[in-house]
Short mmCIF file of C-alpha atoms in Angstrom, two decimals:
data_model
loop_
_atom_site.label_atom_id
_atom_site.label_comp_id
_atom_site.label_asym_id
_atom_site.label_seq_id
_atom_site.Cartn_x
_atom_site.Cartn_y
_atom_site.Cartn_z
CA UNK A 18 -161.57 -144.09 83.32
CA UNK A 19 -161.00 -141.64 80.47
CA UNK A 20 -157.61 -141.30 79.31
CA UNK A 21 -155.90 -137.68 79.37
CA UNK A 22 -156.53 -134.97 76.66
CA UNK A 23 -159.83 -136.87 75.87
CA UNK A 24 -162.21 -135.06 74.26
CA UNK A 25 -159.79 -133.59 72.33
CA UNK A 26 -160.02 -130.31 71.25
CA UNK A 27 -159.84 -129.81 67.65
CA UNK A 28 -156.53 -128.74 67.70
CA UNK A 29 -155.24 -131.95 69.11
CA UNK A 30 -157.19 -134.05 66.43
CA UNK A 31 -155.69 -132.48 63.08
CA UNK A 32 -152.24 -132.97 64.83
CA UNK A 33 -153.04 -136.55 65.30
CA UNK A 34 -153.83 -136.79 61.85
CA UNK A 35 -151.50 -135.43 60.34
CA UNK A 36 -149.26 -137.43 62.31
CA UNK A 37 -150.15 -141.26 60.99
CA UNK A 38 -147.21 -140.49 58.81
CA UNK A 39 -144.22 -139.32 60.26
CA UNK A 40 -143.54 -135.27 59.87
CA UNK A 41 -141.53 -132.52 61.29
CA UNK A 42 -142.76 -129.34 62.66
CA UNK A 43 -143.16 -126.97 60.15
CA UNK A 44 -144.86 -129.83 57.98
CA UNK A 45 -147.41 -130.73 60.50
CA UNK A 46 -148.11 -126.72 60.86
CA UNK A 47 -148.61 -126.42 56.96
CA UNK A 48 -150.95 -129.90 56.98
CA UNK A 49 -152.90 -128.77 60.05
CA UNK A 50 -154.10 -125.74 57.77
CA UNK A 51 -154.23 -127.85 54.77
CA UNK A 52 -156.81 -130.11 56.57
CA UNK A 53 -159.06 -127.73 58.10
CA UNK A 54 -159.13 -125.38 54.77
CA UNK A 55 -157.23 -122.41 56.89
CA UNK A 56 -159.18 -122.35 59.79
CA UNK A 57 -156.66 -124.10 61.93
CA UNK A 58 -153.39 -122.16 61.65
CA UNK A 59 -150.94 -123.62 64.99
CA UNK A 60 -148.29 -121.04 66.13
CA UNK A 61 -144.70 -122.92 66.42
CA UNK A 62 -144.83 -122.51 70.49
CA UNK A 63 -147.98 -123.67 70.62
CA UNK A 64 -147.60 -126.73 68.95
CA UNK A 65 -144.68 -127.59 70.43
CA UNK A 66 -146.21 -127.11 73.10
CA UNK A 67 -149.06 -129.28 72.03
CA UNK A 68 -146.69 -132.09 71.00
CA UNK A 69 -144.91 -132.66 74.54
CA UNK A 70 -147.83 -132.65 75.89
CA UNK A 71 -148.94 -135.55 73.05
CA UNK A 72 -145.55 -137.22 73.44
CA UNK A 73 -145.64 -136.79 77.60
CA UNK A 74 -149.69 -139.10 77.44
CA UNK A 75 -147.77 -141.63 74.69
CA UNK A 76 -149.91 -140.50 72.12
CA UNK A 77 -146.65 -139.62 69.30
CA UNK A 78 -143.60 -140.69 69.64
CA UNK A 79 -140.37 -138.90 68.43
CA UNK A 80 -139.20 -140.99 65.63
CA UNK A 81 -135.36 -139.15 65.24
CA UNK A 82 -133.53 -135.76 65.50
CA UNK A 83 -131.70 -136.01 61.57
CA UNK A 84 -128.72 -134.22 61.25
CA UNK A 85 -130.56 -131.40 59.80
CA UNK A 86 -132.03 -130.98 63.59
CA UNK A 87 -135.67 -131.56 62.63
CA UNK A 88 -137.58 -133.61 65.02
CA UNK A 89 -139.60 -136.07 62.97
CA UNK A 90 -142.78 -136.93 65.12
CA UNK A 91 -145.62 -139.97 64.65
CA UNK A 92 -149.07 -141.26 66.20
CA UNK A 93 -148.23 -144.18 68.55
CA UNK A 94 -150.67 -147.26 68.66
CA UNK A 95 -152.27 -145.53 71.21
CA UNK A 96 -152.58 -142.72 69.57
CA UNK A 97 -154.42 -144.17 66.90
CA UNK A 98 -156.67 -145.74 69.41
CA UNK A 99 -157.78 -142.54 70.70
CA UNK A 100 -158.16 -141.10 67.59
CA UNK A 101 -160.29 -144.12 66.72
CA UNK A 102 -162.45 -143.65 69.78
CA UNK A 103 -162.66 -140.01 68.75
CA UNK A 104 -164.26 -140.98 65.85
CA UNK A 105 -166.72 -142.89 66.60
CA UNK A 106 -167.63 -140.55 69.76
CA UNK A 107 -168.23 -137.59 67.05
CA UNK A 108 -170.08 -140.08 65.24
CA UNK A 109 -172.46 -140.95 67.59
CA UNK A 110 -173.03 -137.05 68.29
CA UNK A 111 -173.34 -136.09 64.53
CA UNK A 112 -175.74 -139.16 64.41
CA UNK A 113 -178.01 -137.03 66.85
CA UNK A 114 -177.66 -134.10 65.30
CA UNK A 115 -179.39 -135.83 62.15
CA UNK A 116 -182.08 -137.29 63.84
CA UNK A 117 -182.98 -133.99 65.91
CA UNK A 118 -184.08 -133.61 69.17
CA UNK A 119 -187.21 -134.74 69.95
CA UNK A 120 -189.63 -131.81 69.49
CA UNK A 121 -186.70 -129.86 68.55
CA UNK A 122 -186.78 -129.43 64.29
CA UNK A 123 -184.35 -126.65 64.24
CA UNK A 124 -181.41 -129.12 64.83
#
């Protein structure tokens, strides 16, 4: 059976990402674009959103709420096994894209 949220969208990867280190909000919005060059840019609802959705699968984990009220936020193990599975999923799928389709040479 395929676990929840997977495939994830791209979204949902860069968060995971940037999450193998622990990071508040605001951080994981400025790594997010970081990572994808400015083509990801994750409005503060939405990725709340995103990450109690993340934390409600077991994916992250909310690490503490410091006294400065920022949530700090990391991958679980699980999380990292997704993301690993993710991986080598896109893998396999890039793999075909550099072989072509048979017949096909446009790919």
């Amino acid at each position: 059976m395929r676990p929840k949220l997977v495939p994830l969208s791209e979204t949902m990867h860069l968060i995971l990402l940037a999450l193998r280190e622990p990071l508040h909000g605001y951080r994981i919005m400025q790594l997010v674009s970081e990572m994808s060059k400015g083509e990801v840019n994750i409005a503060a609802g939405t990725l709340y959103g995103a990450l109690e959705n993340l934390k409600k699968h077991g994916y992250i984990e909310l690490l503490s709420e410091p006294s400065d009220r920022k949530k700090i936020y990391q991958t679980t193990k699980l999380g990292k096994e997704i993301l690993a599975n993710e991986n080598k999923r896109l893998k396999e799928i890039v793999t075909l894209y550099e072989k072509g389709v048979e017949g096909d040479e446009s790919l």
